[in-house]
Amino acid sequence: GGLTFGYELGIISGALLQLQTDFHLSCFRQEVLVSSLLTGALLASLVGGILIDRHGRRRAILVSNLVLLVGSLVLTLTRSFLGLVVGRLTVGFAISLSSMACCIYVSEMVAADQRGLLVSLYEAGIAAGILLSYALNYIFADRDEGWRYMFGLAIAPTAMQFLSILFLPVNPIKLSSWDSDCQKGLIELQDSEERAAAKQEPQEEKHYSFLDLFRTRDNMRRRTLVGLGLVLLQQLTGQPNVLGYASTIFHSVGFQSNSSAVLASVGLGAIKVVATLIATAFADRAGRRVLLMAGCTVMAISVTTIGLSSRVAPLAVARDCKAAPDPNASHSLTQHPLAPESSQLLLSPIPLALGAGKAQAGPGFVATRSLTKAFASTQSREVVPGSSLSWKRGLEERVGSTGPPSSAAPWAQQKVFSWITLLSMMAFVSAFSVGFGPMTWLVLSEIYPAGIRGRAFAFCNSFNWAANLLISLSFLDLIDAVGFSWMFLLYGLVGVVAVAFIYCFVPETKGQRLEEIDLQFSRKR
């Protein structure tokens, strides 16, 4: 599920470069195509929770697989712009529904001491999927109608998940089939002590209405505060935008050849994958709170460093998609996606969100997944820094406009600060992939009662997508208003607020059964 989610987020980066030529897409149509994935994901967040709670997590996953297969076939076979939009809309709905159902399903089916590891693997799948999408973007970049192959290959992991889910047990919480499913030996759900406790204390599932999320019953209002706080702070720390200038930074530190740009992009994606795997390994050892606070601290330091260094060594210019219509011009849209022009937002691995996150994301992204400022908005968990397009009112953006002019600092000094910016960005990717990326969605899958878990998760997820969109689309306006440096310093301040929020409001849930977490939240304090 995570692999497919990350793949669909990242594949549009390379596909769009061919689509704008084959379909003669205007900037507006490119925006529509990119945002259609977000629209579908938002729709799934609004209605998917009802499907998950009423019909079960497993069935929701199967439905999402079928919808994704249909969307992928439409994208592969279509010959019209409308077909592309409908296909991406369908795919967005499917991956958003799948991300919610998968995390909840896994959290309810595994032992308490393995839940952090196995739920966080979804986020690792997202990171791997994004990396895979960029590799395939490169492979099919010069093939005629290569975008059909890019979209069509998503059918393989989707079909594999659909077939494998058929052999997994139905959620015991929904159908009270604890003994029968466990004894089949399909999956070791709990250890013997937990199984005995479950038999002695059968779960009487409580029924909740959606409005109970905002009431004091079972302390649901505080749970909603925790969920929304994590989701919104995940976005407000700047994860949809920080990596939007990845290629600009790569160029400024000397990655000017095609091979160097590819290496830098893939390296950033590899860092994300490794950091996410580290998070999965330590989720059940260090705990959710520790990883969240540590990740937020490093993120705050990283974006603050980027803000300060950009005042000394301002970054280059990013142009919108109408710039340089001449195919031989340096900013041409038909340029090879790996051409390392400083004004391009190239292939740079990421949700993001998420995201996110996610990203991711897991539904928490995790931070290397944004296609452009506009494409970053289509991610729920992480951010994919990468595409040669940047849509925003046809404006040319000057980065670091509040900083000193580039001529004010010697070239060597600028080089040093550019490297500092690059290293800070790598630290940001790692920190997001360890903390907010996987942990946000892990905590969300744990803190709500079973009777409303799907709707509550979907409610928070809708805010994740909406916040990602808002932050991404307002980024350039804020840059114009306060400047690049102050914008990133503001992200650093939000990171500090996030650490304080986690310390005060987010409880530690490692090693606890979902019933124990529910009881912990039900207490007044």
Short mmCIF file of C-alpha atoms in Angstrom, two decimals:
data_model
loop_
_atom_site.label_atom_id
_atom_site.label_comp_id
_atom_site.label_asym_id
_atom_site.label_seq_id
_atom_site.Cartn_x
_atom_site.Cartn_y
_atom_site.Cartn_z
CA GLY A 1 0.00 0.00 0.00
CA GLY A 2 2.73 2.46 0.90
CA LEU A 3 4.74 1.60 -2.20
CA THR A 4 1.74 2.37 -4.42
CA PHE A 5 0.99 5.59 -2.52
CA GLY A 6 4.55 6.89 -2.94
CA TYR A 7 4.71 5.77 -6.56
CA GLU A 8 1.54 7.66 -7.52
CA LEU A 9 2.80 10.80 -5.77
CA GLY A 10 6.16 10.78 -7.48
CA ILE A 11 5.35 9.52 -10.97
CA ILE A 12 3.58 12.71 -12.07
CA SER A 13 6.94 14.50 -11.95
CA GLY A 14 8.25 12.82 -15.08
CA ALA A 15 4.91 12.10 -16.69
CA LEU A 16 3.88 15.76 -16.70
CA LEU A 17 6.92 16.73 -18.77
CA GLN A 18 5.68 14.46 -21.56
CA LEU A 19 1.98 15.18 -21.06
CA GLN A 20 2.36 18.92 -21.51
CA THR A 21 3.93 18.25 -24.91
CA ASP A 22 1.61 15.44 -26.08
CA PHE A 23 -1.57 17.22 -24.98
CA HIS A 24 -0.33 20.84 -25.42
CA LEU A 25 -1.29 21.63 -21.84
CA SER A 26 -1.57 25.24 -20.74
CA CYS A 27 -0.46 26.22 -17.25
CA PHE A 28 -4.07 26.16 -16.08
CA ARG A 29 -4.60 22.64 -17.39
CA GLN A 30 -1.40 21.48 -15.74
CA GLU A 31 -2.68 22.88 -12.46
CA VAL A 32 -6.00 21.11 -12.93
CA LEU A 33 -4.27 17.81 -13.68
CA VAL A 34 -1.95 18.06 -10.70
CA SER A 35 -4.64 19.19 -8.27
CA SER A 36 -7.07 16.46 -9.38
CA LEU A 37 -5.14 13.95 -7.27
CA LEU A 38 -5.61 16.21 -4.25
CA THR A 39 -9.31 16.60 -4.98
CA GLY A 40 -9.79 12.84 -5.03
CA ALA A 41 -7.78 12.43 -1.83
CA LEU A 42 -9.83 15.09 -0.04
CA LEU A 43 -13.03 13.38 -1.15
CA ALA A 44 -11.77 10.07 0.21
CA SER A 45 -10.95 11.76 3.51
CA LEU A 46 -14.52 13.04 3.76
CA VAL A 47 -16.35 9.80 2.95
CA GLY A 48 -13.73 7.10 3.46
CA GLY A 49 -14.02 7.10 7.24
CA ILE A 50 -17.66 6.03 7.03
CA LEU A 51 -16.73 3.16 4.71
CA ILE A 52 -13.91 2.05 7.02
CA ASP A 53 -16.07 2.09 10.17
CA ARG A 54 -19.23 0.57 8.70
CA HIS A 55 -17.83 -2.04 6.34
CA GLY A 56 -14.49 -2.86 7.92
CA ARG A 57 -10.86 -2.05 7.26
CA ARG A 58 -10.12 -5.09 5.09
CA ARG A 59 -13.03 -4.45 2.78
CA ALA A 60 -12.04 -0.79 2.47
CA ILE A 61 -8.55 -1.84 1.35
CA LEU A 62 -10.03 -4.18 -1.27
CA VAL A 63 -12.32 -1.42 -2.55
CA SER A 64 -9.38 1.00 -2.76
CA ASN A 65 -7.42 -1.56 -4.80
CA LEU A 66 -10.27 -1.96 -7.29
CA VAL A 67 -10.68 1.82 -7.60
CA LEU A 68 -6.92 2.23 -8.11
CA LEU A 69 -6.90 -0.46 -10.81
CA VAL A 70 -9.69 1.35 -12.65
CA GLY A 71 -7.91 4.70 -12.31
CA SER A 72 -4.61 3.26 -13.57
CA LEU A 73 -6.31 1.67 -16.58
CA VAL A 74 -8.03 4.94 -17.44
CA LEU A 75 -4.70 6.81 -17.26
CA THR A 76 -2.93 4.18 -19.35
CA LEU A 77 -5.53 4.00 -22.14
CA THR A 78 -6.88 7.55 -22.29
CA ARG A 79 -6.35 9.84 -25.24
CA SER A 80 -8.01 12.95 -23.83
CA PHE A 81 -7.25 15.52 -21.17
CA LEU A 82 -10.56 14.75 -19.44
CA GLY A 83 -9.51 11.10 -19.18
CA LEU A 84 -6.28 12.15 -17.49
CA VAL A 85 -8.14 14.26 -14.94
CA VAL A 86 -10.68 11.53 -14.20
CA GLY A 87 -7.90 8.98 -13.86
CA ARG A 88 -5.86 11.08 -11.45
CA LEU A 89 -9.00 11.94 -9.48
CA THR A 90 -9.78 8.24 -9.14
CA VAL A 91 -6.21 7.40 -8.17
CA GLY A 92 -6.19 10.15 -5.53
CA PHE A 93 -9.38 8.79 -3.98
CA ALA A 94 -7.95 5.26 -3.92
CA ILE A 95 -4.56 5.99 -2.37
CA SER A 96 -6.08 8.22 0.32
CA LEU A 97 -8.63 5.55 1.29
CA SER A 98 -5.96 2.86 1.22
CA SER A 99 -3.56 4.83 3.39
CA MET A 100 -6.17 5.27 6.14
CA ALA A 101 -7.49 1.71 6.02
CA CYS A 102 -4.03 0.09 5.91
CA CYS A 103 -2.71 1.91 8.97
CA ILE A 104 -5.84 1.20 11.03
CA TYR A 105 -6.00 -2.43 9.90
CA VAL A 106 -2.39 -3.13 10.83
CA SER A 107 -2.62 -1.29 14.16
CA GLU A 108 -5.55 -3.47 15.22
CA MET A 109 -4.15 -6.78 14.01
CA VAL A 110 -0.68 -6.94 15.53
CA ALA A 111 0.84 -7.25 18.99
CA ALA A 112 1.35 -4.07 20.99
CA ASP A 113 5.14 -4.43 21.02
CA GLN A 114 5.25 -4.66 17.19
CA ARG A 115 2.63 -2.10 16.27
CA GLY A 116 5.05 0.80 15.89
CA LEU A 117 7.33 -1.19 13.60
CA LEU A 118 4.62 -2.58 11.34
CA VAL A 119 2.49 0.55 11.02
CA SER A 120 5.60 2.64 10.29
CA LEU A 121 6.51 0.28 7.47
CA TYR A 122 3.76 1.99 5.47
CA GLU A 123 5.82 5.18 5.58
CA ALA A 124 8.91 3.26 4.50
CA GLY A 125 6.88 1.94 1.56
CA ILE A 126 6.00 5.51 0.58
CA ALA A 127 9.66 6.51 0.55
CA ALA A 128 10.59 3.47 -1.53
CA GLY A 129 7.68 4.11 -3.91
CA ILE A 130 8.78 7.68 -4.55
CA LEU A 131 12.33 6.56 -5.21
CA LEU A 132 11.04 3.89 -7.59
CA SER A 133 8.89 6.44 -9.43
CA TYR A 134 11.87 8.67 -10.12
CA ALA A 135 13.89 5.76 -11.42
CA LEU A 136 11.08 4.88 -13.84
CA ASN A 137 10.68 8.56 -14.77
CA TYR A 138 14.29 8.48 -15.90
CA ILE A 139 13.92 5.15 -17.75
CA PHE A 140 10.85 6.21 -19.72
CA ALA A 141 11.76 9.89 -20.15
CA ASP A 142 12.79 9.50 -23.82
CA ARG A 143 10.25 6.86 -24.85
CA ASP A 144 7.27 7.91 -26.98
CA GLU A 145 4.20 8.12 -24.77
CA GLY A 146 6.35 6.92 -21.90
CA TRP A 147 3.79 8.36 -19.51
CA ARG A 148 1.48 5.43 -20.33
CA TYR A 149 4.08 3.02 -18.99
CA MET A 150 4.61 5.21 -15.93
CA PHE A 151 0.92 5.21 -15.02
CA GLY A 152 0.32 1.60 -16.07
CA LEU A 153 3.03 0.05 -13.92
CA ALA A 154 1.06 1.00 -10.79
CA ILE A 155 -1.27 -1.89 -11.68
CA ALA A 156 1.31 -4.49 -10.59
CA PRO A 157 1.66 -3.60 -6.86
CA THR A 158 -2.07 -2.84 -6.68
CA ALA A 159 -2.99 -6.29 -7.99
CA MET A 160 -0.47 -7.91 -5.64
CA GLN A 161 -2.01 -6.17 -2.63
CA PHE A 162 -5.55 -7.07 -3.67
CA LEU A 163 -4.70 -10.77 -4.00
CA SER A 164 -2.70 -10.90 -0.76
CA ILE A 165 -5.40 -9.14 1.30
CA LEU A 166 -7.86 -11.89 0.30
CA PHE A 167 -5.82 -14.33 2.39
CA LEU A 168 -5.61 -12.14 5.49
CA PRO A 169 -8.13 -12.39 8.33
CA VAL A 170 -11.07 -10.08 8.84
CA ASN A 171 -10.59 -7.56 11.63
CA PRO A 172 -11.52 -9.35 14.88
CA ILE A 173 -12.64 -6.12 16.48
CA LYS A 174 -15.35 -5.75 13.87
CA LEU A 175 -16.63 -9.34 13.71
CA SER A 176 -15.64 -10.80 17.09
CA SER A 177 -13.87 -13.69 15.35
CA TRP A 178 -10.75 -13.60 17.51
CA ASP A 179 -10.29 -17.32 18.06
CA SER A 180 -11.18 -18.51 14.58
CA ASP A 181 -8.86 -16.12 12.77
CA CYS A 182 -5.93 -16.55 15.16
CA GLN A 183 -6.13 -20.32 15.07
CA LYS A 184 -5.95 -20.35 11.29
CA GLY A 185 -2.30 -19.42 11.65
CA LEU A 186 -2.61 -16.72 8.98
CA ILE A 187 -1.15 -14.05 11.18
CA GLU A 188 0.06 -14.01 14.77
CA LEU A 189 -2.19 -11.29 16.10
CA GLN A 190 -1.26 -11.22 19.77
CA ASP A 191 0.87 -13.23 22.19
CA SER A 192 -0.74 -15.78 24.48
CA GLU A 193 -1.13 -13.43 27.46
CA GLU A 194 -2.83 -10.74 25.40
CA ARG A 195 -5.07 -13.32 23.77
CA ALA A 196 -6.10 -14.62 27.18
CA ALA A 197 -6.82 -11.09 28.36
CA ALA A 198 -8.93 -10.48 25.28
CA LYS A 199 -10.97 -13.61 26.03
CA GLN A 200 -11.51 -12.61 29.65
CA GLU A 201 -12.43 -9.03 28.75
CA PRO A 202 -14.46 -9.23 25.54
CA GLN A 203 -14.67 -5.93 23.74
CA GLU A 204 -18.06 -4.27 23.77
CA GLU A 205 -17.63 -1.82 20.96
CA LYS A 206 -19.09 1.55 21.80
CA HIS A 207 -21.01 3.48 19.21
CA TYR A 208 -20.05 7.06 18.50
CA SER A 209 -21.44 9.76 16.27
CA PHE A 210 -19.16 12.08 14.33
CA LEU A 211 -20.03 14.98 16.68
CA ASP A 212 -18.63 12.97 19.60
CA LEU A 213 -15.19 13.96 18.31
CA PHE A 214 -15.85 17.43 19.73
CA ARG A 215 -17.48 16.40 23.00
CA THR A 216 -16.10 15.52 26.41
CA ARG A 217 -17.38 11.93 26.27
CA ASP A 218 -14.42 9.61 26.88
CA ASN A 219 -12.24 12.70 26.53
CA MET A 220 -12.79 12.66 22.77
CA ARG A 221 -12.20 16.40 22.48
CA ARG A 222 -8.64 16.01 23.74
CA ARG A 223 -8.01 13.13 21.35
CA THR A 224 -9.17 15.36 18.50
CA LEU A 225 -6.86 18.11 19.77
CA VAL A 226 -3.92 15.71 19.68
CA GLY A 227 -4.79 14.41 16.20
CA LEU A 228 -5.37 17.80 14.60
CA GLY A 229 -2.38 19.32 16.40
CA LEU A 230 0.00 16.69 15.03
CA VAL A 231 -1.42 16.89 11.51
CA LEU A 232 -1.41 20.69 11.28
CA LEU A 233 1.99 21.17 12.90
CA GLN A 234 3.37 18.54 10.52
CA GLN A 235 2.46 20.86 7.66
CA LEU A 236 3.14 24.21 9.34
CA THR A 237 6.79 23.27 9.90
CA GLY A 238 7.16 23.85 6.16
CA GLN A 239 7.49 20.31 4.90
CA PRO A 240 5.49 20.94 1.69
CA ASN A 241 7.92 23.72 0.71
CA VAL A 242 11.37 23.16 2.20
CA LEU A 243 12.41 20.78 -0.55
CA GLY A 244 10.87 22.80 -3.33
CA TYR A 245 14.27 24.38 -3.89
CA ALA A 246 16.24 21.14 -3.79
CA SER A 247 17.42 21.38 -7.39
CA THR A 248 18.32 25.05 -6.96
CA ILE A 249 20.50 24.15 -4.01
CA PHE A 250 22.05 21.21 -5.85
CA HIS A 251 22.99 23.53 -8.70
CA SER A 252 24.41 26.18 -6.40
CA VAL A 253 26.79 23.72 -4.74
CA GLY A 254 28.10 22.38 -8.02
CA PHE A 255 25.83 19.51 -9.13
CA GLN A 256 25.65 20.84 -12.69
CA SER A 257 25.91 17.78 -14.91
CA ASN A 258 23.02 15.42 -15.58
CA SER A 259 24.66 12.54 -13.75
CA SER A 260 25.44 14.72 -10.75
CA ALA A 261 21.87 15.98 -10.57
CA VAL A 262 20.55 12.41 -10.73
CA LEU A 263 23.01 11.31 -8.06
CA ALA A 264 22.04 14.16 -5.76
CA SER A 265 18.32 13.50 -6.25
CA VAL A 266 18.59 9.77 -5.71
CA GLY A 267 20.87 10.38 -2.74
CA LEU A 268 18.25 12.58 -1.11
CA GLY A 269 15.64 9.89 -1.66
CA ALA A 270 17.96 7.23 -0.25
CA ILE A 271 18.45 9.35 2.86
CA LYS A 272 14.70 9.47 3.29
CA VAL A 273 14.35 5.70 2.95
CA VAL A 274 17.14 5.01 5.46
CA ALA A 275 15.78 7.52 7.97
CA THR A 276 12.30 6.02 7.72
CA LEU A 277 13.66 2.53 8.29
CA ILE A 278 15.48 3.81 11.37
CA ALA A 279 12.18 5.20 12.64
CA THR A 280 10.44 1.87 12.13
CA ALA A 281 13.18 0.10 14.06
CA PHE A 282 13.01 2.45 17.05
CA ALA A 283 9.27 3.20 17.15
CA ASP A 284 8.67 0.43 19.71
CA ARG A 285 11.93 1.01 21.61
CA ALA A 286 12.40 4.74 21.94
CA GLY A 287 8.68 5.46 21.74
CA ARG A 288 6.52 7.85 19.76
CA ARG A 289 7.05 10.92 21.94
CA VAL A 290 10.84 10.70 21.86
CA LEU A 291 11.01 10.33 18.07
CA LEU A 292 8.47 13.10 17.51
CA MET A 293 10.25 15.58 19.80
CA ALA A 294 13.70 14.67 18.50
CA GLY A 295 12.56 14.97 14.89
CA CYS A 296 10.83 18.32 15.48
CA THR A 297 13.91 19.69 17.24
CA VAL A 298 16.21 18.80 14.32
CA MET A 299 13.66 20.13 11.82
CA ALA A 300 13.45 23.46 13.67
CA ILE A 301 17.25 23.77 13.73
CA SER A 302 17.48 22.82 10.03
CA VAL A 303 14.95 25.33 8.68
CA THR A 304 16.36 28.04 10.95
CA THR A 305 19.81 27.35 9.51
CA ILE A 306 18.42 27.49 5.95
CA GLY A 307 16.78 30.85 6.75
CA LEU A 308 19.95 32.33 8.21
CA SER A 309 22.30 31.04 5.52
CA SER A 310 19.99 32.23 2.73
CA ARG A 311 20.37 35.78 4.02
CA VAL A 312 24.09 35.54 3.27
CA ALA A 313 23.90 33.45 0.10
CA PRO A 314 20.54 34.06 -1.62
CA LEU A 315 19.27 31.25 -3.81
CA ALA A 316 18.56 31.53 -7.52
CA VAL A 317 15.41 32.32 -9.45
CA ALA A 318 12.48 29.96 -10.12
CA ARG A 319 10.33 30.68 -13.17
CA ASP A 320 6.77 29.69 -13.85
CA CYS A 321 5.74 27.26 -16.54
CA LYS A 322 5.30 29.90 -19.24
CA ALA A 323 8.92 31.01 -19.07
CA ALA A 324 11.12 30.58 -22.12
CA PRO A 325 8.74 28.93 -24.61
CA ASP A 326 11.66 28.36 -26.97
CA PRO A 327 12.49 24.62 -26.75
CA ASN A 328 16.17 25.51 -26.85
CA ALA A 329 15.90 28.02 -24.03
CA SER A 330 17.37 27.19 -20.68
CA HIS A 331 14.01 27.07 -18.93
CA SER A 332 12.05 25.23 -21.61
CA LEU A 333 9.24 22.96 -20.49
CA THR A 334 10.24 20.38 -23.06
CA GLN A 335 13.68 20.15 -21.58
CA HIS A 336 14.85 16.76 -20.39
CA PRO A 337 13.63 16.29 -16.82
CA LEU A 338 17.12 15.78 -15.53
CA ALA A 339 18.65 18.89 -17.03
CA PRO A 340 20.22 20.65 -14.06
CA GLU A 341 19.10 24.21 -14.67
CA SER A 342 19.13 26.29 -11.54
CA SER A 343 15.62 27.57 -12.08
CA GLN A 344 14.11 24.15 -12.47
CA LEU A 345 12.61 22.05 -9.74
CA LEU A 346 14.07 18.76 -10.78
CA LEU A 347 13.63 15.14 -9.93
CA SER A 348 14.29 15.11 -6.25
CA PRO A 349 12.95 12.21 -4.25
CA ILE A 350 10.41 12.79 -1.49
CA PRO A 351 3.77 12.78 0.61
CA LEU A 352 3.75 14.35 2.70
CA ALA A 353 1.98 14.07 3.91
CA LEU A 354 1.87 14.42 4.15
CA GLY A 355 0.88 13.91 4.33
CA ALA A 356 2.84 13.39 6.44
CA GLY A 357 3.78 13.43 5.33
CA LYS A 358 1.84 12.51 4.44
CA ALA A 359 3.61 12.02 3.93
CA GLN A 360 3.06 10.83 4.34
CA ALA A 361 2.25 10.62 5.09
CA GLY A 362 2.34 6.51 6.02
CA PRO A 363 0.01 8.73 5.58
CA GLY A 364 2.66 10.87 7.11
CA PHE A 365 5.09 11.45 4.18
CA VAL A 366 7.93 12.41 5.53
CA ALA A 367 9.75 14.85 3.55
CA THR A 368 10.90 14.43 0.08
CA ARG A 369 7.85 14.49 -2.00
CA SER A 370 6.79 17.59 -3.79
CA LEU A 371 6.62 18.11 -7.46
CA THR A 372 6.53 21.82 -7.50
CA LYS A 373 4.91 24.27 -5.22
CA ALA A 374 1.64 23.24 -6.82
CA PHE A 375 2.35 19.51 -6.80
CA ALA A 376 3.43 19.65 -3.19
CA SER A 377 -0.18 20.42 -2.42
CA THR A 378 -1.26 17.06 -3.73
CA GLN A 379 0.53 15.18 -1.04
CA SER A 380 -0.76 14.09 2.26
CA ARG A 381 2.38 13.14 3.94
CA GLU A 382 5.72 14.03 2.44
CA VAL A 383 7.15 16.35 -0.11
CA VAL A 384 8.63 15.51 -3.46
CA PRO A 385 11.01 18.21 -4.43
CA GLY A 386 10.92 17.73 -8.01
CA SER A 387 9.61 18.73 -11.36
CA SER A 388 10.69 21.31 -13.82
CA LEU A 389 7.42 23.17 -13.43
CA SER A 390 6.46 25.81 -10.94
CA TRP A 391 2.97 27.18 -11.25
CA LYS A 392 1.96 30.37 -9.50
CA ARG A 393 0.15 33.17 -11.24
CA GLY A 394 2.78 33.36 -13.97
CA LEU A 395 5.17 35.15 -11.67
CA GLU A 396 8.89 34.89 -11.59
CA GLU A 397 9.95 34.27 -8.04
CA ARG A 398 13.02 35.77 -6.53
CA VAL A 399 14.27 33.67 -3.68
CA GLY A 400 15.99 35.39 -0.82
CA SER A 401 14.78 38.79 -1.88
CA THR A 402 15.33 40.15 1.60
CA GLY A 403 18.89 38.97 1.79
CA PRO A 404 21.91 40.87 0.58
CA PRO A 405 22.59 40.88 -3.13
CA SER A 406 24.63 37.97 -4.41
CA SER A 407 27.49 40.26 -5.28
CA ALA A 408 27.81 41.32 -1.66
CA ALA A 409 29.37 38.06 -0.60
CA PRO A 410 32.49 36.54 -2.11
CA TRP A 411 31.96 33.47 -4.25
CA ALA A 412 33.76 31.19 -1.78
CA GLN A 413 31.60 32.40 1.09
CA GLN A 414 28.47 31.78 -0.93
CA LYS A 415 29.72 28.29 -1.69
CA VAL A 416 30.15 27.53 2.01
CA PHE A 417 26.68 28.77 2.88
CA SER A 418 25.17 26.88 -0.03
CA TRP A 419 26.68 23.66 1.32
CA ILE A 420 25.35 24.52 4.77
CA THR A 421 21.91 24.93 3.22
CA LEU A 422 22.22 21.58 1.43
CA LEU A 423 23.27 19.76 4.60
CA SER A 424 20.45 21.42 6.51
CA MET A 425 17.99 20.23 3.91
CA MET A 426 19.32 16.68 4.23
CA ALA A 427 18.95 16.92 8.00
CA PHE A 428 15.38 18.15 7.55
CA VAL A 429 14.53 15.16 5.33
CA SER A 430 16.00 12.75 7.87
CA ALA A 431 14.30 14.37 10.84
CA PHE A 432 10.90 14.45 9.17
CA SER A 433 11.27 10.82 8.12
CA VAL A 434 12.09 9.80 11.70
CA GLY A 435 9.50 11.94 13.49
CA PHE A 436 6.47 13.58 11.94
CA GLY A 437 6.44 11.37 8.85
CA PRO A 438 5.67 7.95 10.33
CA MET A 439 4.81 8.82 13.95
CA THR A 440 1.88 11.14 13.24
CA TRP A 441 -0.08 8.42 11.49
CA LEU A 442 0.96 5.77 13.97
CA VAL A 443 -0.40 7.84 16.86
CA LEU A 444 -3.61 8.61 14.95
CA SER A 445 -4.22 4.90 14.42
CA GLU A 446 -3.89 4.29 18.18
CA ILE A 447 -5.63 7.06 20.11
CA TYR A 448 -9.24 6.71 18.98
CA PRO A 449 -11.80 4.05 20.06
CA ALA A 450 -12.48 1.32 17.52
CA GLY A 451 -16.06 2.47 16.92
CA ILE A 452 -15.01 5.82 15.46
CA ARG A 453 -11.39 5.19 14.50
CA GLY A 454 -11.99 5.28 10.76
CA ARG A 455 -14.01 8.52 10.78
CA ALA A 456 -11.61 10.21 13.22
CA PHE A 457 -8.57 9.22 11.16
CA ALA A 458 -10.26 10.46 7.99
CA PHE A 459 -11.24 13.74 9.65
CA CYS A 460 -7.64 14.48 10.63
CA ASN A 461 -6.40 13.32 7.23
CA SER A 462 -8.67 15.81 5.47
CA PHE A 463 -7.05 18.62 7.46
CA ASN A 464 -3.66 17.27 6.45
CA TRP A 465 -4.47 17.51 2.75
CA ALA A 466 -6.18 20.88 3.11
CA ALA A 467 -3.30 22.38 5.13
CA ASN A 468 -0.78 21.03 2.62
CA LEU A 469 -2.67 22.70 -0.20
CA LEU A 470 -3.03 26.02 1.64
CA ILE A 471 0.60 26.20 2.69
CA SER A 472 1.89 25.26 -0.74
CA LEU A 473 -0.28 27.78 -2.60
CA SER A 474 0.40 30.62 -0.15
CA PHE A 475 4.15 30.04 -0.11
CA LEU A 476 5.05 32.50 -2.85
CA ASP A 477 2.73 35.18 -1.45
CA LEU A 478 4.40 34.84 1.93
CA ILE A 479 7.83 34.99 0.31
CA ASP A 480 6.81 38.25 -1.36
CA ALA A 481 5.44 39.60 1.93
CA VAL A 482 8.16 38.66 4.42
CA GLY A 483 11.03 37.25 2.36
CA PHE A 484 12.55 33.79 1.97
CA SER A 485 14.77 34.02 5.07
CA TRP A 486 12.03 35.18 7.44
CA MET A 487 9.69 32.52 6.05
CA PHE A 488 12.07 29.74 7.02
CA LEU A 489 12.80 31.35 10.39
CA LEU A 490 9.04 31.26 10.96
CA TYR A 491 9.04 27.55 10.13
CA GLY A 492 11.73 27.13 12.79
CA LEU A 493 9.55 28.89 15.35
CA VAL A 494 6.64 26.58 14.51
CA GLY A 495 9.00 23.65 15.07
CA VAL A 496 9.67 24.88 18.60
CA VAL A 497 5.92 25.18 19.19
CA ALA A 498 5.51 21.62 17.90
CA VAL A 499 8.02 20.29 20.43
CA ALA A 500 6.15 22.03 23.25
CA PHE A 501 2.79 20.71 21.98
CA ILE A 502 4.04 17.12 21.82
CA TYR A 503 5.58 17.37 25.28
CA CYS A 504 2.36 18.71 26.84
CA PHE A 505 -0.39 16.84 24.99
CA VAL A 506 0.81 13.68 23.25
CA PRO A 507 1.01 10.63 25.55
CA GLU A 508 3.41 7.74 25.10
CA THR A 509 1.63 4.75 23.57
CA LYS A 510 4.47 2.28 22.96
CA GLY A 511 3.91 -1.24 24.23
CA GLN A 512 0.28 -0.60 25.16
CA ARG A 513 -2.72 -2.48 23.83
CA LEU A 514 -5.26 -0.33 22.04
CA GLU A 515 -7.70 -0.91 24.90
CA GLU A 516 -5.14 0.39 27.40
CA ILE A 517 -4.54 3.49 25.28
CA ASP A 518 -8.29 4.04 25.13
CA LEU A 519 -8.53 3.85 28.93
CA GLN A 520 -5.57 6.20 29.30
CA PHE A 521 -7.31 8.83 27.17
CA SER A 522 -10.68 8.27 28.84
CA ARG A 523 -9.34 9.54 32.14
CA LYS A 524 -9.82 13.23 32.80
CA ARG A 525 -6.05 13.82 32.83
#
